mmCIF file of C-alpha atoms in Angstrom:
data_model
loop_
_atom_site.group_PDB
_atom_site.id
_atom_site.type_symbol
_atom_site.label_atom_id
_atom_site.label_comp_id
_atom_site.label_asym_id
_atom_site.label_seq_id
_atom_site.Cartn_x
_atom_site.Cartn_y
_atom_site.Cartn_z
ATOM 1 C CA UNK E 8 128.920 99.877 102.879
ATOM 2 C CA UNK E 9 125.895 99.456 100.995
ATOM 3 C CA UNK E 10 124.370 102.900 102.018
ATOM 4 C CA UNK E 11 127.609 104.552 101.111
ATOM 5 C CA UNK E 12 127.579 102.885 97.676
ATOM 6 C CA UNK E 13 124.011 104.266 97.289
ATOM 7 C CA UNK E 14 124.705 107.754 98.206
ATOM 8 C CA UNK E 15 127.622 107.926 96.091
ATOM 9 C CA UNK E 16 124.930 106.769 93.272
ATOM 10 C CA UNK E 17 122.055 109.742 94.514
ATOM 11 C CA UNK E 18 125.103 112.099 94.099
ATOM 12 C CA UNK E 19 125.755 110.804 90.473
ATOM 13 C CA UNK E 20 121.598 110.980 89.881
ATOM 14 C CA UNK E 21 121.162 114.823 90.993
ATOM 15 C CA UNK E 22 124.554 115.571 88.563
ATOM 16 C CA UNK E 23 122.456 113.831 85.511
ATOM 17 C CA UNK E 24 118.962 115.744 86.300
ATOM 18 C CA UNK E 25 120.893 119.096 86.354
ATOM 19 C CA UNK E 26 122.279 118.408 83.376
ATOM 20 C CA UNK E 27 118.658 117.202 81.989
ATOM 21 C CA UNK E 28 117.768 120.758 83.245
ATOM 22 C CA UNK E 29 120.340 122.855 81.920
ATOM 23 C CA UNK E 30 119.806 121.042 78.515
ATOM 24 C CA UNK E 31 116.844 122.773 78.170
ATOM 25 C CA UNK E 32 114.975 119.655 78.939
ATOM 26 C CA UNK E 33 116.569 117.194 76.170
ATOM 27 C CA UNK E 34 116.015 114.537 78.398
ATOM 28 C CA UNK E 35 112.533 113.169 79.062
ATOM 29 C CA UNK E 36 111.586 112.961 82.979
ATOM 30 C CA UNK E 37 110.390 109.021 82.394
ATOM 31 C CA UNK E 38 113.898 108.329 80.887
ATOM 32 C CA UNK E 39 116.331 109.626 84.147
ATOM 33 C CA UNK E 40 117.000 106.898 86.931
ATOM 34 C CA UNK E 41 118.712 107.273 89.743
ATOM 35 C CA UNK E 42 119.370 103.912 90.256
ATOM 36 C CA UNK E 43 120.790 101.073 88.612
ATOM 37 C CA UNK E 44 119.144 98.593 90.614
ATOM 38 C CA UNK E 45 115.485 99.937 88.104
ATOM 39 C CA UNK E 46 116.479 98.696 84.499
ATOM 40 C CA UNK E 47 113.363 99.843 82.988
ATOM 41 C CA UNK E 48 112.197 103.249 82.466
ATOM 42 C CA UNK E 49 108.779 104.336 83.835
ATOM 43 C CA UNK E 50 106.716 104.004 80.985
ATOM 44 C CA UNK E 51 103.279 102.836 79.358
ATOM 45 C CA UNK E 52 102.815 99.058 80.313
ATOM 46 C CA UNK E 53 103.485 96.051 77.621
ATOM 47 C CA UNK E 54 101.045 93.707 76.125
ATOM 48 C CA UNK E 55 99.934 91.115 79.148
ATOM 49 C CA UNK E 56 101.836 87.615 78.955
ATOM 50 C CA UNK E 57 99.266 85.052 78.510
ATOM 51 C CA UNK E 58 100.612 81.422 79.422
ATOM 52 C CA UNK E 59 100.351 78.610 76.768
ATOM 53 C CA UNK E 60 98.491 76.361 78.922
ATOM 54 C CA UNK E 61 96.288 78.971 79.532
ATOM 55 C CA UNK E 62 94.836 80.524 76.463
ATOM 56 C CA UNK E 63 92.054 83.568 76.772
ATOM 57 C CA UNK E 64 88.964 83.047 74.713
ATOM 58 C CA UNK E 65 86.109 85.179 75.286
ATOM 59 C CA UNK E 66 84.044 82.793 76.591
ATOM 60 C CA UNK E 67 86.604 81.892 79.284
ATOM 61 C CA UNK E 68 87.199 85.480 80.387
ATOM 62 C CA UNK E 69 83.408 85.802 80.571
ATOM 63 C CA UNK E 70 82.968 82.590 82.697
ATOM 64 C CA UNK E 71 86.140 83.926 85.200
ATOM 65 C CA UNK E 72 84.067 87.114 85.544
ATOM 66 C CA UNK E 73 81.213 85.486 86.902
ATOM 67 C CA UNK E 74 83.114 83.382 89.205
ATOM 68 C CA UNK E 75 85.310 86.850 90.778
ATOM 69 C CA UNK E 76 81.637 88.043 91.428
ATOM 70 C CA UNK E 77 79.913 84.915 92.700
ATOM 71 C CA UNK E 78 79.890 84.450 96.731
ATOM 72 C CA UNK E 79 79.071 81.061 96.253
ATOM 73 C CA UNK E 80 82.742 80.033 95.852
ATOM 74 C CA UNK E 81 82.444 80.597 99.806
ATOM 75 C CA UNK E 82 81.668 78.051 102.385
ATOM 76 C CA UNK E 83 79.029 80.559 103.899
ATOM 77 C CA UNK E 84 78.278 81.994 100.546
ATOM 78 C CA UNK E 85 79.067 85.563 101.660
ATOM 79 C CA UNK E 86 82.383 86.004 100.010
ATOM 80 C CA UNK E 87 83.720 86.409 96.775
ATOM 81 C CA UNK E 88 86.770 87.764 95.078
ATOM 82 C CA UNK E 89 85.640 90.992 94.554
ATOM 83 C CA UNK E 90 84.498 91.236 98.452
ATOM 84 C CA UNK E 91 88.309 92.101 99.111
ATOM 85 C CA UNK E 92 89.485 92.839 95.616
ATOM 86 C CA UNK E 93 86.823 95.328 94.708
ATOM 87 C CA UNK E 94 86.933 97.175 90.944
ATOM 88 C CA UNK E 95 85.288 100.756 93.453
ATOM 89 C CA UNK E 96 88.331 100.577 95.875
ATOM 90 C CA UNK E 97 90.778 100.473 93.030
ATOM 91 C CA UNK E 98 90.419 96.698 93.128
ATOM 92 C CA UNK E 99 91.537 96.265 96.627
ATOM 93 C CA UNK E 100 89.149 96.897 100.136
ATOM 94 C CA UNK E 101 88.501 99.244 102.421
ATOM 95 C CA UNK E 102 91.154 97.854 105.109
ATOM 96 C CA UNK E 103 93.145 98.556 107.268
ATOM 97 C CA UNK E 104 93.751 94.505 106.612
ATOM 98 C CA UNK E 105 90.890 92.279 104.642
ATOM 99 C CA UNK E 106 88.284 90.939 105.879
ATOM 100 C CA UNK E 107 86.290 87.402 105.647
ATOM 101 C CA UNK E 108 83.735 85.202 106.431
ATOM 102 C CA UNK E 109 82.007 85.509 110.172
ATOM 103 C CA UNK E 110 84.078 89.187 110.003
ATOM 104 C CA UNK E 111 87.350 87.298 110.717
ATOM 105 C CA UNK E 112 89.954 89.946 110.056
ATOM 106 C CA UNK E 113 93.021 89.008 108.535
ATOM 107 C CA UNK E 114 96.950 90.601 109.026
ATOM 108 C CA UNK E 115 97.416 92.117 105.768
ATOM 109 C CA UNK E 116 95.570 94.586 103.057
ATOM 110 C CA UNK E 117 94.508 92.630 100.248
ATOM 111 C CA UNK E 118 96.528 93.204 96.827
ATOM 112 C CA UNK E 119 95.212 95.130 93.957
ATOM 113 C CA UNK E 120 94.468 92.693 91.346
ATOM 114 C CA UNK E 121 94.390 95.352 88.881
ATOM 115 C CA UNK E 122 97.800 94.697 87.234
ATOM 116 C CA UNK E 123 98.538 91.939 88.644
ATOM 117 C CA UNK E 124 99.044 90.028 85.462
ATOM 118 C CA UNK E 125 102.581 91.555 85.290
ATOM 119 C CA UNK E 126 103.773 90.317 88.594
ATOM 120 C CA UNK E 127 105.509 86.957 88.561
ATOM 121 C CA UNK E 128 104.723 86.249 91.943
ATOM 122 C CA UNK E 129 101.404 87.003 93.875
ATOM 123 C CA UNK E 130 100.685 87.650 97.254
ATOM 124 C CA UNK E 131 102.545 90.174 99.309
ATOM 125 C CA UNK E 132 104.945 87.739 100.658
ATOM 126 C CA UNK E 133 105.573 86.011 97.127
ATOM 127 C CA UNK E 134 104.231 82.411 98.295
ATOM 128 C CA UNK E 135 102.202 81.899 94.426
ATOM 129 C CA UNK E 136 103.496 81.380 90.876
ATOM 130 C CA UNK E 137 101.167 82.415 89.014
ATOM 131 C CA UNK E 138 97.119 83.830 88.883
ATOM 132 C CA UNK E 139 96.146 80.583 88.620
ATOM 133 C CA UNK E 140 98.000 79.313 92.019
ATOM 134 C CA UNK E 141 96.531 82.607 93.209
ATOM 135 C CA UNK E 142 93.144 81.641 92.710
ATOM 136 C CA UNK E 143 92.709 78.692 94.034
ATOM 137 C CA UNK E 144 94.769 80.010 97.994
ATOM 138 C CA UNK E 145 91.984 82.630 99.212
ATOM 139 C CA UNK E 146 88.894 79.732 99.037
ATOM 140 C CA UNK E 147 90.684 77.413 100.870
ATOM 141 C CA UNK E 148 91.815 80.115 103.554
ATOM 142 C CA UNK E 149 89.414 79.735 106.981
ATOM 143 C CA UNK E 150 89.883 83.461 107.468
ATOM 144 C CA UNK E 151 89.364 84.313 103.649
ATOM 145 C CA UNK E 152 86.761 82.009 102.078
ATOM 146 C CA UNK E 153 86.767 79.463 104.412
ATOM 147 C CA UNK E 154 85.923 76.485 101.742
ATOM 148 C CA UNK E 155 87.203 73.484 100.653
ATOM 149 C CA UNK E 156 88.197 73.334 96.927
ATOM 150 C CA UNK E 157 86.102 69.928 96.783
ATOM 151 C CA UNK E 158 82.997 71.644 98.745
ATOM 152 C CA UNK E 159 83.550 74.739 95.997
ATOM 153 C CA UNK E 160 83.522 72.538 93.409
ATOM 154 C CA UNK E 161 80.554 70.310 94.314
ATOM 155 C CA UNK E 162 78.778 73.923 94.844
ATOM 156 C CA UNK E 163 79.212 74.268 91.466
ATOM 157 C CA UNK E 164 78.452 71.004 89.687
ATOM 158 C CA UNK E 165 75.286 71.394 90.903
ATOM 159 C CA UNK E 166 74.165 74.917 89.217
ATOM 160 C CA UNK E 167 73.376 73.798 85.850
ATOM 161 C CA UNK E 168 74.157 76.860 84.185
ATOM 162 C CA UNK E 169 77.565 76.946 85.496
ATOM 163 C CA UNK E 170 77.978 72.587 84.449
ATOM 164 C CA UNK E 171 76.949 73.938 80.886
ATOM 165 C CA UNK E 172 79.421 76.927 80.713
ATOM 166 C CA UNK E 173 82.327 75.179 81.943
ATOM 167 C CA UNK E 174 81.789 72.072 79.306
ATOM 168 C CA UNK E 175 81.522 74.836 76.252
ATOM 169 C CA UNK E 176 84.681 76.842 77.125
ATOM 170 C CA UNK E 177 87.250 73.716 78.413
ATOM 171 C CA UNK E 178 85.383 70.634 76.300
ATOM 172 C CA UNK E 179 85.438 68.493 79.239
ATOM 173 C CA UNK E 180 83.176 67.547 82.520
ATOM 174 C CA UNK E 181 82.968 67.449 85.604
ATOM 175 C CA UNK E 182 84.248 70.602 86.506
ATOM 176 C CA UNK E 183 87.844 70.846 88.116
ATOM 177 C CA UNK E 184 89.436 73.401 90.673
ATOM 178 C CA UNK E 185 92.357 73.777 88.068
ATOM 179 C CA UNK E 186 89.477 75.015 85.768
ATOM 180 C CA UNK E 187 87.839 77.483 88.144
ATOM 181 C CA UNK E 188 91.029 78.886 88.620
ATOM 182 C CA UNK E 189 91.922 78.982 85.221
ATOM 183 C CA UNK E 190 88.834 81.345 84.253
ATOM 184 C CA UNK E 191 88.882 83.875 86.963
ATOM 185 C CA UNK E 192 93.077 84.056 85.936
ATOM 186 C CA UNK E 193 91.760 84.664 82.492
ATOM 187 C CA UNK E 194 89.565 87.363 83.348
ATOM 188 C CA UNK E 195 92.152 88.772 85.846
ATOM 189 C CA UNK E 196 94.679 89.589 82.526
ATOM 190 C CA UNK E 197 92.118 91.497 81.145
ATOM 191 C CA UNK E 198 92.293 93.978 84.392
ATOM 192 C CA UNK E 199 94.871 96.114 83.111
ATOM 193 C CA UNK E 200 94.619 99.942 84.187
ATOM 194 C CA UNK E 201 95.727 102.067 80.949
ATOM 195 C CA UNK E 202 95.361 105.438 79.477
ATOM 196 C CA UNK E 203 95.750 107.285 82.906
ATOM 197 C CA UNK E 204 97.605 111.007 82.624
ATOM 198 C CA UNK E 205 101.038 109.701 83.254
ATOM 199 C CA UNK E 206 100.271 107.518 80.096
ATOM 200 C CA UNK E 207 99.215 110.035 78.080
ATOM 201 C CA UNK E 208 102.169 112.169 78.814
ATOM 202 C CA UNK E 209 104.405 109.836 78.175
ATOM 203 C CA UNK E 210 103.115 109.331 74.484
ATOM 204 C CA UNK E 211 103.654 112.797 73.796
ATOM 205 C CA UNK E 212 100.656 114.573 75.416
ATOM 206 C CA UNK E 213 102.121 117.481 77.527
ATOM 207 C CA UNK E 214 99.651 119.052 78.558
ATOM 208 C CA UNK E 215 98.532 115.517 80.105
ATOM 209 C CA UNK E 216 99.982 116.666 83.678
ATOM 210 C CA UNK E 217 99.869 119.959 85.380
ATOM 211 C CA UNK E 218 103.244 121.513 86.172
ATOM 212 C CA UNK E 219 102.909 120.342 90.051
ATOM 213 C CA UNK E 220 102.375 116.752 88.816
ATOM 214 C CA UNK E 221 105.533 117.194 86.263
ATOM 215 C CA UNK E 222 107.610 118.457 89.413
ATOM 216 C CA UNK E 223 106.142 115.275 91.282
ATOM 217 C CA UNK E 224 107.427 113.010 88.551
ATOM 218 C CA UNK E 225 110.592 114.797 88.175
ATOM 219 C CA UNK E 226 111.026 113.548 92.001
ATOM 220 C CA UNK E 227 109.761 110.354 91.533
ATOM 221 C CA UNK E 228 112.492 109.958 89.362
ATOM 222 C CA UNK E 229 114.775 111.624 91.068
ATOM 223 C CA UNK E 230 115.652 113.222 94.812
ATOM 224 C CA UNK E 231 112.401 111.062 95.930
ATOM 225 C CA UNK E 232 114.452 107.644 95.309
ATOM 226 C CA UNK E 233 111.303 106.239 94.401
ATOM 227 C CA UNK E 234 112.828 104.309 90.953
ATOM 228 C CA UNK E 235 114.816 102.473 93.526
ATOM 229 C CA UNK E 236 112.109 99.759 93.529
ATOM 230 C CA UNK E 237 109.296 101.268 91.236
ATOM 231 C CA UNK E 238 110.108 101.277 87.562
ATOM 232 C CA UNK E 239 108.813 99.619 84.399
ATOM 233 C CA UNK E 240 105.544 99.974 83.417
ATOM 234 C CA UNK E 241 104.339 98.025 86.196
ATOM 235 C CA UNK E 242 105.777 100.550 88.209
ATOM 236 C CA UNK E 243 107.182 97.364 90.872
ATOM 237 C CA UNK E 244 110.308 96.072 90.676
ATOM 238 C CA UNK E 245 108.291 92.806 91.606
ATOM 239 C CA UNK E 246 111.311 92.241 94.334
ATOM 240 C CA UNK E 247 110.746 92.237 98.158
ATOM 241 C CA UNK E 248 111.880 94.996 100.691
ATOM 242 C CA UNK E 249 111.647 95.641 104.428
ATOM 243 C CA UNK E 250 110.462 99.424 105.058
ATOM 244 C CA UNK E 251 110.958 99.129 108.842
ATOM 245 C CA UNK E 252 107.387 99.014 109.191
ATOM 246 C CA UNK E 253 106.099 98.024 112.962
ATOM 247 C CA UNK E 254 103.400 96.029 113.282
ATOM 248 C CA UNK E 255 100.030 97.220 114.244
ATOM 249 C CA UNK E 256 98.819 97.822 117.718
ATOM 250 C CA UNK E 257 97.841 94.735 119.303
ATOM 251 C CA UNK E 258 98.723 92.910 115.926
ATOM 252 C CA UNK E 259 101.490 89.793 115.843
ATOM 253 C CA UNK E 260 105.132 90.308 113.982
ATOM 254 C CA UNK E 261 104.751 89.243 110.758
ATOM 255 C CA UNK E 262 107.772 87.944 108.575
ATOM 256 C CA UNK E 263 106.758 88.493 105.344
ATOM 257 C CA UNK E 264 108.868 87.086 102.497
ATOM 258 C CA UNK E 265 110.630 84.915 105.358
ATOM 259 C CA UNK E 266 107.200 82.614 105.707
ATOM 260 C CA UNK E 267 108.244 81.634 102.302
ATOM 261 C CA UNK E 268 111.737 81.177 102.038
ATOM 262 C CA UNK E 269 113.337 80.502 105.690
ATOM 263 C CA UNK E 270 115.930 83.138 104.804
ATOM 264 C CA UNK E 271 116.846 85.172 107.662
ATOM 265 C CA UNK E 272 117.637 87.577 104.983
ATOM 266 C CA UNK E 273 113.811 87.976 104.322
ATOM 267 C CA UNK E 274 112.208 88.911 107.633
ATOM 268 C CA UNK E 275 109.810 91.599 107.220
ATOM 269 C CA UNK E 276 110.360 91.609 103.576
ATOM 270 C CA UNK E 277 106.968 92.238 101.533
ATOM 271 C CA UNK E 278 106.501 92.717 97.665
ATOM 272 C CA UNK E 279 106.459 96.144 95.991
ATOM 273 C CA UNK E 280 103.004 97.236 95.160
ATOM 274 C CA UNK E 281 102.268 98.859 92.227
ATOM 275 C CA UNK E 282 101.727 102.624 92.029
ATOM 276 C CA UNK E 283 99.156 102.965 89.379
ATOM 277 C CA UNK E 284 95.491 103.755 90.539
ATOM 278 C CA UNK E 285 97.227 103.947 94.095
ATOM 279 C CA UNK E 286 94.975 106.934 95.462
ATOM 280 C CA UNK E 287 91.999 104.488 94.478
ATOM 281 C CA UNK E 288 92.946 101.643 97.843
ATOM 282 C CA UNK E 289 94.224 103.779 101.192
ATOM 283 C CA UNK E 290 95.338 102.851 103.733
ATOM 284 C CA UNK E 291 98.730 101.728 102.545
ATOM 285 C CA UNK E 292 101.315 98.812 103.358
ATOM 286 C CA UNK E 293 100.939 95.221 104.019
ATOM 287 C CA UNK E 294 99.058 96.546 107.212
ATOM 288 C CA UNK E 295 97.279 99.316 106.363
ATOM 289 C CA UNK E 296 99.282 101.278 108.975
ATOM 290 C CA UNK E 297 99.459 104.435 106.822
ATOM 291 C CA UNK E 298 96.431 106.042 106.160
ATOM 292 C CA UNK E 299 97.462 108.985 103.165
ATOM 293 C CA UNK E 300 99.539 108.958 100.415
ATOM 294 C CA UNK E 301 101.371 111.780 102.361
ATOM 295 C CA UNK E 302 101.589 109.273 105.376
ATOM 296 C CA UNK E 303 103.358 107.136 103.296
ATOM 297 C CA UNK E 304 106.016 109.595 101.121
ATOM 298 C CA UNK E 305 106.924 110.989 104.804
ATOM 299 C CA UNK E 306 107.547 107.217 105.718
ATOM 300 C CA UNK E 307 110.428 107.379 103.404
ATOM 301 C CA UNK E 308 111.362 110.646 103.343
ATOM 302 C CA UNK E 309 112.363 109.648 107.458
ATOM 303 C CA UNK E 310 114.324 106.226 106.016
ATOM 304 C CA UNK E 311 111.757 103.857 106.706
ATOM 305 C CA UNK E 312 109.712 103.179 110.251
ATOM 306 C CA UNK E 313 111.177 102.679 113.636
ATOM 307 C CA UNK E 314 111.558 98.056 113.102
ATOM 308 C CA UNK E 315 114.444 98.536 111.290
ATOM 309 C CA UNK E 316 116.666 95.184 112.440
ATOM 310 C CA UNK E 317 116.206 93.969 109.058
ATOM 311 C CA UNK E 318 115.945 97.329 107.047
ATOM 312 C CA UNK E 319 116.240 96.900 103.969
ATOM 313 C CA UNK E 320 119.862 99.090 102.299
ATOM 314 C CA UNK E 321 117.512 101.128 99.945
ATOM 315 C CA UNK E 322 115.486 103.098 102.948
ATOM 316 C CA UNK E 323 117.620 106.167 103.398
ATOM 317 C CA UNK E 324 116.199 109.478 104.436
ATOM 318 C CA UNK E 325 115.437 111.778 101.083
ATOM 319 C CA UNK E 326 115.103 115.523 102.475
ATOM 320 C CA UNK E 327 112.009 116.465 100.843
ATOM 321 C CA UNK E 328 110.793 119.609 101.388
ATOM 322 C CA UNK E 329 107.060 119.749 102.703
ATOM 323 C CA UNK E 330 105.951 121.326 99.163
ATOM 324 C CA UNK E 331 108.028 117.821 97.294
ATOM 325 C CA UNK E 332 105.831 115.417 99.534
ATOM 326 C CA UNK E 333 102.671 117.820 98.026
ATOM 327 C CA UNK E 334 104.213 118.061 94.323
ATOM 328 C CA UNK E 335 105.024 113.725 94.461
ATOM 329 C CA UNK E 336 101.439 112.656 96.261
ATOM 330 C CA UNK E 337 99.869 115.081 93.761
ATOM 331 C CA UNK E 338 101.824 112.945 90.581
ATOM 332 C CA UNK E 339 100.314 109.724 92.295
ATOM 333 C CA UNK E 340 97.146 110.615 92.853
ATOM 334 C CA UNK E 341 96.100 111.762 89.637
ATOM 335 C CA UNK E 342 98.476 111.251 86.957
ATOM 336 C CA UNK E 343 98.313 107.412 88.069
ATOM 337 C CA UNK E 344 94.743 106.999 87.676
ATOM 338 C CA UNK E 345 93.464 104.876 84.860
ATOM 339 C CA UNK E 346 90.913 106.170 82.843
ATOM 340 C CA UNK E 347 90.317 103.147 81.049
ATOM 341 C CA UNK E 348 86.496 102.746 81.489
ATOM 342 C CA UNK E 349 86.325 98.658 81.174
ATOM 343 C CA UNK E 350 88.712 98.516 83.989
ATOM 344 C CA UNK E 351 88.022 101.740 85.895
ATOM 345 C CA UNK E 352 84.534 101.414 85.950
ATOM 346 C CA UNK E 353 83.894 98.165 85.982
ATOM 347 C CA UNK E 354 80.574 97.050 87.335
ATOM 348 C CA UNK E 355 80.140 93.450 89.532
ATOM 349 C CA UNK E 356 78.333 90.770 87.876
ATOM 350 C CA UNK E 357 74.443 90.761 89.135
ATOM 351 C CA UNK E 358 73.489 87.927 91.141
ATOM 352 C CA UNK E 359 70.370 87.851 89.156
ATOM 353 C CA UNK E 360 72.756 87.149 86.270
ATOM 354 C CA UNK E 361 74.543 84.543 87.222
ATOM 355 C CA UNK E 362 74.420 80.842 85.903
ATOM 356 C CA UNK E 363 71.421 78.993 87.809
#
């Protein structure tokens, strides 16, 4: 029933862009959905949300950079933040899943933290409230970081420098794990990918997207379904789907959103990524299972992979052409790139420059 309802709603959708067309374009491409399940528009993204027991100040932000960039938050003192969430790999790795201390593998890609300020829950399978909650999981993970949080923080009460920063910005000594993970969350709101094409284009600018990467957002929006579950500014819905993806060869099942929850209803379930800077952090999906952008759009364009027990209603096969997969993949791969050049080119922190 629920696929029925949703074609009946794809229908209505291709009626509204033909009108859109034969209007002479009166409607802007970022204002047509073809779903009501994506109440916001694609669009520039808002101011970031800072929380009230949270507050930015420069100093913090500065400190929380350090930290991201500082391997001795390890137990091995190999790893840091950016080891897996690197600014060069569009803030992600090099997959196909993350990798940590001793070269222990893990089951899933790491997350971009680039925009991650505007999800309200982190991790792929949801299991964090906040940056701050996020912070503190990946040094306490054996495969990740493979610390303690009161090894980490002895680490650090013992580097002067870093005894002296933390009293300036939060007032109070000895340092706590709630504070560590308070500055790097600090400096992760500031990681907010602007001013890419799309952006431009969408404040007027229209000559901020070739015509193939118009046609690719004119599908995005459209016949490609893909405002089904990536809308807003954010471009993520923020929600959980299952995309019938299989698991890897040799890898274990993995139940997603269901770890969390215990809902049946969640197996295989994983968060909607974002799709800005996406060309910046292949391979693609939890598991890095696709390789190419192209991979991915002809994931869809079949109705999702071959697990599909749990699929989730919004995977339906889209009919793209061979030259819409080219015209969509071309929209993502440059009009989604952020040319903001504190977040796009951001450099790591020298280890000669950090607190001693």
């Amino acid at each position: 029933m629920k696929r029925i309802i949703l074609a009946m709603l794809l229908a209505v959708a291709a009626v509204v862009l033909a009108a859109a067309a034969d209007t002479g374009g009166g409607v802007a491409l970022t204002a047509v959905s073809v779903h009501s399940l994506g109440p916001e528009r694609v669009g520039n993204l808002p101011a970031v949300a800072v929380p009230h027991d949270n507050l930015a100040t420069p100093g913090k932000i500065a400190l929380g950079k350090k930290l991201y960039f500082d391997a001795r938050l390890s137990k091995d003192n190999t790893v840091s933040c950016a080891t897996c969430h690197d600014p060069a790999k569009g803030w992600s790795d090099a997959g196909p899943t993350s990798v940590g201390i001793n070269g222990q593998r893990g089951g899933r890609r790491a997350p971009p933290v680039s925009n991650a300020a505007y999800s309200l829950l982190q991790f792929w399978d949801g299991r964090a409230p906040s940056l701050e909650d996020q912070a503190k999981g990946p040094i306490q993970n054996p495969i990740e970081m493979g610390n303690t949080h009161e090894v980490m923080v002895r680490t650090l009460d013992d580097i002067p420098g870093y005894v002296e920063e933390f009293k300036t910005v939060f007032g109070t000594t000895p340092i706590t794990v709630d504070q560590v993970a308070q500055a790097i969350a600090a400096y992760e709101r500031t990681i907010v990918t602007t001013d890419s094409p799309f952006d431009r284009f969408v404040r007027g600018d229209n000559t901020a997207l070739t015509p193939l990467e118009k046609k690719g957002l004119e599908i995005f929006n459209g016949k490609g379904h893909c405002t089904a579950c990536h809308w807003g500014g954010y471009f993520s819905d923020g929600r959980f789907h299952n995309l019938g993806v299989a698991p890897m060869a040799g890898a274990k099942p993995d139940s997603g959103r269901h770890d969390v929850t215990k809902n049946s209803e969640d197996i295989g379930r994983f968060k909607t990524p974002t799709v800005r800077d996406v060309a910046a952090r292949p391979p693609y999906l939890h598991n890095g299972s696709e390789k190419t952008l192209e991979d991915v759009i002809r994931l869809y364009n079949r109705g999702g992979g071959p697990d599909d027990a749990h699929l989730d209603p919004l995977m339906l096969p889209l009919s793209l052409s061979e030259k819409e997969v080219v015209a969509l993949a071309a929209f993502m791969k440059r009009a989604m790139r952020s040319t903001n050049p504190s977040v796009a080119d951001e450099k790591p922190v020298p280890q000669s420059e950090l607190p001693r």
